[in-house]
PDB file of C-alpha atoms in Angstrom:
ATOM      1  CA  MET A  24     116.007 113.815  63.158  1.00  0.00           C
ATOM      2  CA  GLY A  25     113.881 110.907  61.643  1.00  0.00           C
ATOM      3  CA  ALA A  26     116.619 107.913  62.051  1.00  0.00           C
ATOM      4  CA  ALA A  27     117.414 110.062  65.988  1.00  0.00           C
ATOM      5  CA  VAL A  28     113.829 109.215  66.965  1.00  0.00           C
ATOM      6  CA  ALA A  29     113.686 106.009  65.455  1.00  0.00           C
ATOM      7  CA  VAL A  30     116.747 104.999  67.409  1.00  0.00           C
ATOM      8  CA  GLY A  31     115.504 106.586  70.883  1.00  0.00           C
ATOM      9  CA  LEU A  32     112.019 104.698  70.495  1.00  0.00           C
ATOM     10  CA  THR A  33     113.905 101.428  69.809  1.00  0.00           C
ATOM     11  CA  LEU A  34     115.816 101.906  73.094  1.00  0.00           C
ATOM     12  CA  ALA A  35     113.122 102.974  75.093  1.00  0.00           C
ATOM     13  CA  VAL A  36     110.242 100.171  73.954  1.00  0.00           C
ATOM     14  CA  ILE A  37     112.715  97.414  73.585  1.00  0.00           C
ATOM     15  CA  TRP A  38     114.180  98.276  77.212  1.00  0.00           C
ATOM     16  CA  PHE A  39     110.443  98.495  78.467  1.00  0.00           C
ATOM     17  CA  ILE A  40     109.195  95.202  76.699  1.00  0.00           C
ATOM     18  CA  GLU A  41     112.430  93.687  78.093  1.00  0.00           C
ATOM     19  CA  LYS A  42     111.607  94.302  82.088  1.00  0.00           C
ATOM     20  CA  MET A  43     107.971  93.703  81.741  1.00  0.00           C
ATOM     21  CA  THR A  44     108.177  90.473  79.874  1.00  0.00           C
ATOM     22  CA  GLY A  45     110.039  89.229  82.351  1.00  0.00           C
ATOM     23  CA  THR A  46     113.605  89.423  80.913  1.00  0.00           C
ATOM     24  CA  SER A  47     112.409  87.810  77.507  1.00  0.00           C
ATOM     25  CA  MET A  48     116.021  88.673  75.926  1.00  0.00           C
ATOM     26  CA  VAL A  49     114.838  90.798  73.110  1.00  0.00           C
ATOM     27  CA  ALA A  50     117.259  93.398  74.263  1.00  0.00           C
ATOM     28  CA  ARG A  51     120.273  91.397  72.675  1.00  0.00           C
ATOM     29  CA  PRO A  52     121.945  92.354  69.693  1.00  0.00           C
ATOM     30  CA  ILE A  53     120.672  90.129  67.338  1.00  0.00           C
ATOM     31  CA  VAL A  54     117.282  91.349  68.065  1.00  0.00           C
ATOM     32  CA  VAL A  55     117.891  95.018  68.475  1.00  0.00           C
ATOM     33  CA  SER A  56     120.494  95.825  65.524  1.00  0.00           C
ATOM     34  CA  SER A  57     117.983  93.629  63.527  1.00  0.00           C
ATOM     35  CA  VAL A  58     115.038  96.270  64.330  1.00  0.00           C
ATOM     36  CA  ILE A  59     117.448  99.208  63.804  1.00  0.00           C
ATOM     37  CA  GLY A  60     118.437  97.840  60.429  1.00  0.00           C
ATOM     38  CA  ILE A  61     114.280  97.638  59.573  1.00  0.00           C
ATOM     39  CA  LEU A  62     113.822 101.202  60.711  1.00  0.00           C
ATOM     40  CA  LEU A  63     116.833 102.767  58.939  1.00  0.00           C
ATOM     41  CA  GLY A  64     116.282 100.762  56.011  1.00  0.00           C
ATOM     42  CA  ASP A  65     119.304  98.438  56.084  1.00  0.00           C
ATOM     43  CA  VAL A  66     117.673  95.253  57.123  1.00  0.00           C
ATOM     44  CA  THR A  67     120.771  93.107  55.847  1.00  0.00           C
ATOM     45  CA  THR A  68     123.390  95.206  57.436  1.00  0.00           C
ATOM     46  CA  GLY A  69     121.456  95.090  60.777  1.00  0.00           C
ATOM     47  CA  VAL A  70     121.091  91.398  60.702  1.00  0.00           C
ATOM     48  CA  ILE A  71     124.679  90.862  60.153  1.00  0.00           C
ATOM     49  CA  ILE A  72     126.094  93.573  62.828  1.00  0.00           C
ATOM     50  CA  GLY A  73     123.524  91.967  65.600  1.00  0.00           C
ATOM     51  CA  ALA A  74     124.875  88.419  64.642  1.00  0.00           C
ATOM     52  CA  SER A  75     128.596  89.790  64.966  1.00  0.00           C
ATOM     53  CA  LEU A  76     127.683  91.392  68.135  1.00  0.00           C
ATOM     54  CA  GLU A  77     125.602  88.784  69.813  1.00  0.00           C
ATOM     55  CA  LEU A  78     128.839  86.704  69.995  1.00  0.00           C
ATOM     56  CA  ILE A  79     130.428  89.552  71.839  1.00  0.00           C
ATOM     57  CA  PHE A  80     128.066  90.422  74.140  1.00  0.00           C
ATOM     58  CA  MET A  81     126.828  86.573  74.479  1.00  0.00           C
ATOM     59  CA  GLY A  82     128.260  86.553  78.186  1.00  0.00           C
ATOM     60  CA  ALA A  83     127.183  89.617  79.274  1.00  0.00           C
ATOM     61  CA  ILE A  84     124.310  88.968  81.426  1.00  0.00           C
ATOM     62  CA  GLN A  85     123.267  91.071  84.062  1.00  0.00           C
ATOM     63  CA  ILE A  86     123.068  88.722  87.599  1.00  0.00           C
ATOM     64  CA  GLY A  87     122.361  90.031  90.913  1.00  0.00           C
ATOM     65  CA  GLY A  88     124.331  93.405  91.522  1.00  0.00           C
ATOM     66  CA  ALA A  89     126.773  92.755  88.571  1.00  0.00           C
ATOM     67  CA  VAL A  90     126.142  95.392  86.000  1.00  0.00           C
ATOM     68  CA  PRO A  91     127.910  94.280  82.444  1.00  0.00           C
ATOM     69  CA  PRO A  92     128.488  96.342  79.439  1.00  0.00           C
ATOM     70  CA  ASP A  93     125.038  97.431  78.004  1.00  0.00           C
ATOM     71  CA  PRO A  94     124.512  95.537  74.748  1.00  0.00           C
ATOM     72  CA  LEU A  95     121.263  97.403  74.178  1.00  0.00           C
ATOM     73  CA  PHE A  96     122.929 100.553  73.888  1.00  0.00           C
ATOM     74  CA  GLY A  97     126.024  99.207  72.442  1.00  0.00           C
ATOM     75  CA  SER A  98     124.249  97.289  69.778  1.00  0.00           C
ATOM     76  CA  ALA A  99     121.677 100.228  68.845  1.00  0.00           C
ATOM     77  CA  LEU A 100     123.993 102.718  68.527  1.00  0.00           C
ATOM     78  CA  GLY A 101     126.846 100.814  66.706  1.00  0.00           C
ATOM     79  CA  THR A 102     124.397  99.561  64.325  1.00  0.00           C
ATOM     80  CA  ALA A 103     122.887 102.809  63.743  1.00  0.00           C
ATOM     81  CA  PHE A 104     126.211 104.909  63.317  1.00  0.00           C
ATOM     82  CA  ALA A 105     127.567 101.907  60.945  1.00  0.00           C
ATOM     83  CA  ILE A 106     124.230 102.199  58.713  1.00  0.00           C
ATOM     84  CA  LEU A 107     124.124 106.077  58.962  1.00  0.00           C
ATOM     85  CA  THR A 108     128.026 106.388  58.019  1.00  0.00           C
ATOM     86  CA  GLY A 109     127.842 103.745  55.316  1.00  0.00           C
ATOM     87  CA  GLU A 110     131.015 101.954  56.721  1.00  0.00           C
ATOM     88  CA  GLY A 111     129.368  98.748  57.871  1.00  0.00           C
ATOM     89  CA  ILE A 112     130.093  96.356  60.484  1.00  0.00           C
ATOM     90  CA  GLU A 113     133.783  97.512  61.129  1.00  0.00           C
ATOM     91  CA  VAL A 114     132.742 100.651  62.653  1.00  0.00           C
ATOM     92  CA  ALA A 115     129.882  99.055  64.406  1.00  0.00           C
ATOM     93  CA  LEU A 116     132.158  96.529  66.085  1.00  0.00           C
ATOM     94  CA  ALA A 117     134.749  99.443  66.796  1.00  0.00           C
ATOM     95  CA  LEU A 118     131.850 101.537  68.378  1.00  0.00           C
ATOM     96  CA  ALA A 119     129.940  98.874  70.326  1.00  0.00           C
ATOM     97  CA  LEU A 120     132.041  98.194  73.076  1.00  0.00           C
ATOM     98  CA  PRO A 121     133.160 101.535  74.025  1.00  0.00           C
ATOM     99  CA  ILE A 122     129.618 102.849  73.844  1.00  0.00           C
ATOM    100  CA  ALA A 123     128.298  99.315  76.068  1.00  0.00           C
ATOM    101  CA  ILE A 124     130.907 100.530  78.155  1.00  0.00           C
ATOM    102  CA  LEU A 125     129.726 103.358  78.709  1.00  0.00           C
ATOM    103  CA  ALA A 126     126.023 102.903  79.173  1.00  0.00           C
ATOM    104  CA  GLN A 127     127.226 100.404  81.877  1.00  0.00           C
ATOM    105  CA  SER A 128     127.863 103.503  83.837  1.00  0.00           C
ATOM    106  CA  LEU A 129     124.606 105.285  82.785  1.00  0.00           C
ATOM    107  CA  LYS A 130     123.031 102.015  83.985  1.00  0.00           C
ATOM    108  CA  VAL A 131     124.684 102.224  87.246  1.00  0.00           C
ATOM    109  CA  VAL A 132     123.725 105.709  87.501  1.00  0.00           C
ATOM    110  CA  VAL A 133     119.919 105.120  87.073  1.00  0.00           C
ATOM    111  CA  PHE A 134     119.829 102.292  89.528  1.00  0.00           C
ATOM    112  CA  ILE A 135     121.058 104.675  92.152  1.00  0.00           C
ATOM    113  CA  VAL A 136     118.102 107.394  91.402  1.00  0.00           C
ATOM    114  CA  ARG A 137     115.619 104.499  91.643  1.00  0.00           C
ATOM    115  CA  SER A 138     117.229 103.036  94.842  1.00  0.00           C
ATOM    116  CA  TRP A 139     115.786 106.415  96.168  1.00  0.00           C
ATOM    117  CA  PHE A 140     112.029 105.032  96.226  1.00  0.00           C
ATOM    118  CA  MET A 141     112.784 101.787  97.933  1.00  0.00           C
ATOM    119  CA  SER A 142     111.730 103.418 101.366  1.00  0.00           C
ATOM    120  CA  TYR A 143     108.290 104.405  99.359  1.00  0.00           C
ATOM    121  CA  ALA A 144     108.170 100.668  98.358  1.00  0.00           C
ATOM    122  CA  VAL A 145     108.639  99.489 102.049  1.00  0.00           C
ATOM    123  CA  LYS A 146     105.712 101.771 103.087  1.00  0.00           C
ATOM    124  CA  MET A 147     103.776 100.281 100.632  1.00  0.00           C
ATOM    125  CA  ALA A 148     104.831  96.615 101.279  1.00  0.00           C
ATOM    126  CA  GLU A 149     103.613  97.216 105.154  1.00  0.00           C
ATOM    127  CA  LYS A 150     100.478  98.480 104.052  1.00  0.00           C
ATOM    128  CA  ALA A 151      99.695  95.873 101.320  1.00  0.00           C
ATOM    129  CA  ASN A 152      98.900  98.501  98.769  1.00  0.00           C
ATOM    130  CA  ILE A 153      99.705  96.560  95.933  1.00  0.00           C
ATOM    131  CA  ARG A 154      98.368  99.210  93.177  1.00  0.00           C
ATOM    132  CA  GLY A 155     100.687 101.346  94.607  1.00  0.00           C
ATOM    133  CA  LEU A 156     103.652  99.112  94.326  1.00  0.00           C
ATOM    134  CA  ILE A 157     102.620  98.161  90.726  1.00  0.00           C
ATOM    135  CA  ALA A 158     102.572 102.148  89.961  1.00  0.00           C
ATOM    136  CA  LEU A 159     105.831 102.788  91.586  1.00  0.00           C
ATOM    137  CA  ASN A 160     107.584  99.590  89.931  1.00  0.00           C
ATOM    138  CA  ILE A 161     106.426 100.965  86.314  1.00  0.00           C
ATOM    139  CA  GLY A 162     106.950 104.585  87.153  1.00  0.00           C
ATOM    140  CA  GLY A 163     110.564 103.733  87.721  1.00  0.00           C
ATOM    141  CA  LEU A 164     110.468 102.099  84.588  1.00  0.00           C
ATOM    142  CA  LEU A 165     109.110 104.595  82.332  1.00  0.00           C
ATOM    143  CA  MET A 166     112.048 106.808  84.081  1.00  0.00           C
ATOM    144  CA  GLN A 167     114.437 104.538  82.709  1.00  0.00           C
ATOM    145  CA  CYS A 168     112.998 104.175  79.190  1.00  0.00           C
ATOM    146  CA  ALA A 169     112.495 108.077  78.884  1.00  0.00           C
ATOM    147  CA  LEU A 170     116.614 108.417  80.141  1.00  0.00           C
ATOM    148  CA  TYR A 171     117.226 105.431  77.647  1.00  0.00           C
ATOM    149  CA  PHE A 172     115.036 107.728  74.621  1.00  0.00           C
ATOM    150  CA  VAL A 173     116.890 111.051  75.593  1.00  0.00           C
ATOM    151  CA  VAL A 174     120.383 109.618  75.402  1.00  0.00           C
ATOM    152  CA  GLY A 175     119.560 107.479  72.332  1.00  0.00           C
ATOM    153  CA  PHE A 176     118.232 110.703  70.558  1.00  0.00           C
ATOM    154  CA  THR A 177     120.868 112.910  71.712  1.00  0.00           C
ATOM    155  CA  ALA A 178     123.697 110.495  70.272  1.00  0.00           C
ATOM    156  CA  ILE A 179     122.130 110.033  66.976  1.00  0.00           C
ATOM    157  CA  SER A 180     121.156 113.956  66.628  1.00  0.00           C
ATOM    158  CA  PHE A 181     124.519 114.983  67.324  1.00  0.00           C
ATOM    159  CA  GLY A 182     126.819 112.522  67.148  1.00  0.00           C
ATOM    160  CA  SER A 183     126.097 110.871  63.945  1.00  0.00           C
ATOM    161  CA  ALA A 184     127.925 114.067  62.043  1.00  0.00           C
ATOM    162  CA  ALA A 185     130.947 113.624  64.688  1.00  0.00           C
ATOM    163  CA  VAL A 186     131.346 109.806  63.873  1.00  0.00           C
ATOM    164  CA  GLN A 187     131.207 110.447  60.329  1.00  0.00           C
ATOM    165  CA  VAL A 188     133.923 113.243  60.227  1.00  0.00           C
ATOM    166  CA  PHE A 189     135.937 110.605  62.595  1.00  0.00           C
ATOM    167  CA  VAL A 190     135.505 107.892  60.407  1.00  0.00           C
ATOM    168  CA  ASP A 191     136.672 109.723  57.174  1.00  0.00           C
ATOM    169  CA  ASN A 192     139.978 110.751  58.894  1.00  0.00           C
ATOM    170  CA  ILE A 193     140.616 107.250  60.350  1.00  0.00           C
ATOM    171  CA  PRO A 194     144.139 106.192  58.578  1.00  0.00           C
ATOM    172  CA  GLU A 195     143.844 103.409  56.028  1.00  0.00           C
ATOM    173  CA  VAL A 196     146.448 101.196  58.191  1.00  0.00           C
ATOM    174  CA  LEU A 197     144.048 102.009  61.260  1.00  0.00           C
ATOM    175  CA  MET A 198     140.967 101.359  59.610  1.00  0.00           C
ATOM    176  CA  ASN A 199     142.610  97.826  58.344  1.00  0.00           C
ATOM    177  CA  GLY A 200     143.499  97.234  62.011  1.00  0.00           C
ATOM    178  CA  LEU A 201     140.324  97.517  63.263  1.00  0.00           C
ATOM    179  CA  LYS A 202     138.899  94.657  60.323  1.00  0.00           C
ATOM    180  CA  VAL A 203     141.493  92.347  62.261  1.00  0.00           C
ATOM    181  CA  SER A 204     140.174  93.452  65.527  1.00  0.00           C
ATOM    182  CA  GLY A 205     136.593  93.364  64.874  1.00  0.00           C
ATOM    183  CA  GLY A 206     137.293  89.658  63.504  1.00  0.00           C
ATOM    184  CA  LEU A 207     139.046  88.842  66.921  1.00  0.00           C
ATOM    185  CA  LEU A 208     136.485  90.679  69.119  1.00  0.00           C
ATOM    186  CA  PRO A 209     133.748  87.397  68.671  1.00  0.00           C
ATOM    187  CA  ALA A 210     136.520  85.118  69.729  1.00  0.00           C
ATOM    188  CA  VAL A 211     137.237  87.130  72.882  1.00  0.00           C
ATOM    189  CA  GLY A 212     133.298  87.251  73.183  1.00  0.00           C
ATOM    190  CA  PHE A 213     133.345  83.306  73.351  1.00  0.00           C
ATOM    191  CA  ALA A 214     136.292  83.253  75.437  1.00  0.00           C
ATOM    192  CA  LEU A 215     134.869  85.223  78.364  1.00  0.00           C
ATOM    193  CA  LEU A 216     131.989  83.078  78.118  1.00  0.00           C
ATOM    194  CA  LEU A 217     133.590  79.976  78.032  1.00  0.00           C
ATOM    195  CA  LYS A 218     136.047  80.394  80.814  1.00  0.00           C
ATOM    196  CA  PRO A 219     133.474  80.023  84.051  1.00  0.00           C
ATOM    197  CA  MET A 220     131.870  77.020  81.731  1.00  0.00           C
ATOM    198  CA  MET A 221     135.343  75.072  80.744  1.00  0.00           C
ATOM    199  CA  ASN A 222     135.661  71.959  82.826  1.00  0.00           C
ATOM    200  CA  LYS A 223     136.511  68.354  82.613  1.00  0.00           C
ATOM    201  CA  SER A 224     133.172  67.408  82.102  1.00  0.00           C
ATOM    202  CA  ASN A 225     132.476  69.361  78.795  1.00  0.00           C
ATOM    203  CA  PHE A 226     136.098  69.683  77.535  1.00  0.00           C
ATOM    204  CA  LEU A 227     135.169  66.594  75.244  1.00  0.00           C
ATOM    205  CA  TYR A 228     131.955  68.268  73.288  1.00  0.00           C
ATOM    206  CA  PHE A 229     134.354  71.886  72.551  1.00  0.00           C
ATOM    207  CA  LEU A 230     136.975  69.833  71.300  1.00  0.00           C
ATOM    208  CA  MET A 231     134.609  67.620  69.254  1.00  0.00           C
ATOM    209  CA  GLY A 232     133.216  71.229  67.961  1.00  0.00           C
ATOM    210  CA  PHE A 233     136.609  72.340  67.419  1.00  0.00           C
ATOM    211  CA  ILE A 234     137.051  69.233  65.324  1.00  0.00           C
ATOM    212  CA  LEU A 235     133.995  69.600  63.224  1.00  0.00           C
ATOM    213  CA  VAL A 236     134.760  73.271  62.431  1.00  0.00           C
ATOM    214  CA  SER A 237     138.805  73.123  61.348  1.00  0.00           C
ATOM    215  CA  TYR A 238     138.978  69.509  59.915  1.00  0.00           C
ATOM    216  CA  LEU A 239     135.774  68.729  58.627  1.00  0.00           C
ATOM    217  CA  GLN A 240     134.609  72.291  57.779  1.00  0.00           C
ATOM    218  CA  LEU A 241     131.109  71.935  58.462  1.00  0.00           C
ATOM    219  CA  PRO A 242     128.805  75.095  58.472  1.00  0.00           C
ATOM    220  CA  MET A 243     127.553  76.992  61.369  1.00  0.00           C
ATOM    221  CA  LEU A 244     123.928  75.237  60.896  1.00  0.00           C
ATOM    222  CA  ALA A 245     124.903  71.493  60.872  1.00  0.00           C
ATOM    223  CA  ILE A 246     127.113  72.105  64.163  1.00  0.00           C
ATOM    224  CA  THR A 247     124.070  73.692  65.930  1.00  0.00           C
ATOM    225  CA  ILE A 248     121.692  70.756  64.683  1.00  0.00           C
ATOM    226  CA  ILE A 249     124.226  68.445  66.057  1.00  0.00           C
ATOM    227  CA  GLY A 250     124.737  70.085  69.346  1.00  0.00           C
ATOM    228  CA  VAL A 251     120.853  70.213  69.698  1.00  0.00           C
ATOM    229  CA  VAL A 252     120.847  66.249  68.898  1.00  0.00           C
ATOM    230  CA  LEU A 253     123.958  65.557  71.217  1.00  0.00           C
ATOM    231  CA  SER A 254     121.990  67.621  73.957  1.00  0.00           C
ATOM    232  CA  PHE A 255     118.598  65.969  73.706  1.00  0.00           C
ATOM    233  CA  ILE A 256     120.729  62.649  74.075  1.00  0.00           C
ATOM    234  CA  VAL A 257     122.663  63.711  77.028  1.00  0.00           C
ATOM    235  CA  VAL A 258     119.587  64.717  79.001  1.00  0.00           C
ATOM    236  CA  PHE A 259     116.868  62.190  77.820  1.00  0.00           C
ATOM    237  CA  GLU A 260     119.139  59.158  77.962  1.00  0.00           C
ATOM    238  CA  ARG A 261     120.218  59.930  81.546  1.00  0.00           C
ATOM    239  CA  ALA A 262     116.787  60.565  82.864  1.00  0.00           C
ATOM    240  CA  ASP A 263     115.501  57.322  81.353  1.00  0.00           C
ATOM    241  CA  MET A 264     118.619  55.487  83.025  1.00  0.00           C
ATOM    242  CA  GLN A 265     118.256  57.165  86.275  1.00  0.00           C
ATOM    243  CA  PRO A 266     115.368  55.003  87.301  1.00  0.00           C
ATOM    244  CA  ALA A 267     116.932  51.742  86.336  1.00  0.00           C
ATOM    245  CA  THR A 268     120.092  52.653  88.244  1.00  0.00           C
ATOM    246  CA  VAL A 269     118.372  53.482  91.011  1.00  0.00           C
ATOM    247  CA  GLN A 270     116.202  50.179  91.268  1.00  0.00           C
ATOM    248  CA  ALA A 271     119.446  48.249  90.659  1.00  0.00           C
ATOM    249  CA  SER A 272     121.077  50.019  93.574  1.00  0.00           C
ATOM    250  CA  ALA A 273     118.129  49.230  95.737  1.00  0.00           C
ATOM    251  CA  ASP A 274     118.548  45.517  94.585  1.00  0.00           C
ATOM    252  CA  ASP A 275     122.021  45.092  95.299  1.00  0.00           C
ATOM    253  CA  GLU A 276     121.183  46.494  98.618  1.00  0.00           C
ATOM    254  CA  LEU A 277     118.535  43.760  99.365  1.00  0.00           C
ATOM    255  CA  GLU A 278     120.990  40.932  98.154  1.00  0.00           C
ATOM    256  CA  GLY A 279     123.302  42.085 100.333  1.00  0.00           C
ATOM    257  CA  LEU A 280     120.819  42.109 103.257  1.00  0.00           C
ATOM    258  CA  PHE A 281     119.992  38.796 102.504  1.00  0.00           C
ATOM    259  CA  ASP A 282     123.345  37.470 102.096  1.00  0.00           C
ATOM    260  CA  GLU A 283     124.204  38.385 105.668  1.00  0.00           C
TER     261      GLU A 283
END
């Protein structure tokens, strides 16, 4: 019961903070799984699962009306089930994505319900009722947080035993397959993220990263530092060169004018 309450409150509180702070990214797997790990007494597993799930859900960001699989639900429940069953990261990776896709449908339902209050919001806006708009906005958010708590609490209360039985009956061959697929899922997450980003301008950076990993076998921290240094060089060198380029262009135009 305590674990169910902890997971439910984590879902509700993190979602409330995420929306009240202007999408501060606290609902990302690296944060959510770590918090679940702390609450359930296994910080190490929580952090490891969070880092692995972050690679999978890195590109899952809600933009406009597009509703991607929910990383908050997937990481929270996946981590909780993995810790409670004692099976570790394989179970988290196997359960997180299906749970996130299911939560995606739940979020759409919540958005539909909240849209029913839009007519009240329009009337309040016409009357410049700022307090009413704030109360309506926070009320809708609290309703969504309450739903998150109920779903999280119910899933852990009645689902952990079922998940334990399910995991215990998984054949060893299938479990080994889950381990292999779990290792591939981060690559799939990166591929989904890179697909809209890859172009001629940044291809060389990806190629350089591949060389650093595959041939030089540098650790991830070193590659990250190199990437940060390169980003500063590219951004600030261009910023410093731009005024000089503009001035040179202006000087060329003046010389051309006098030549005529």
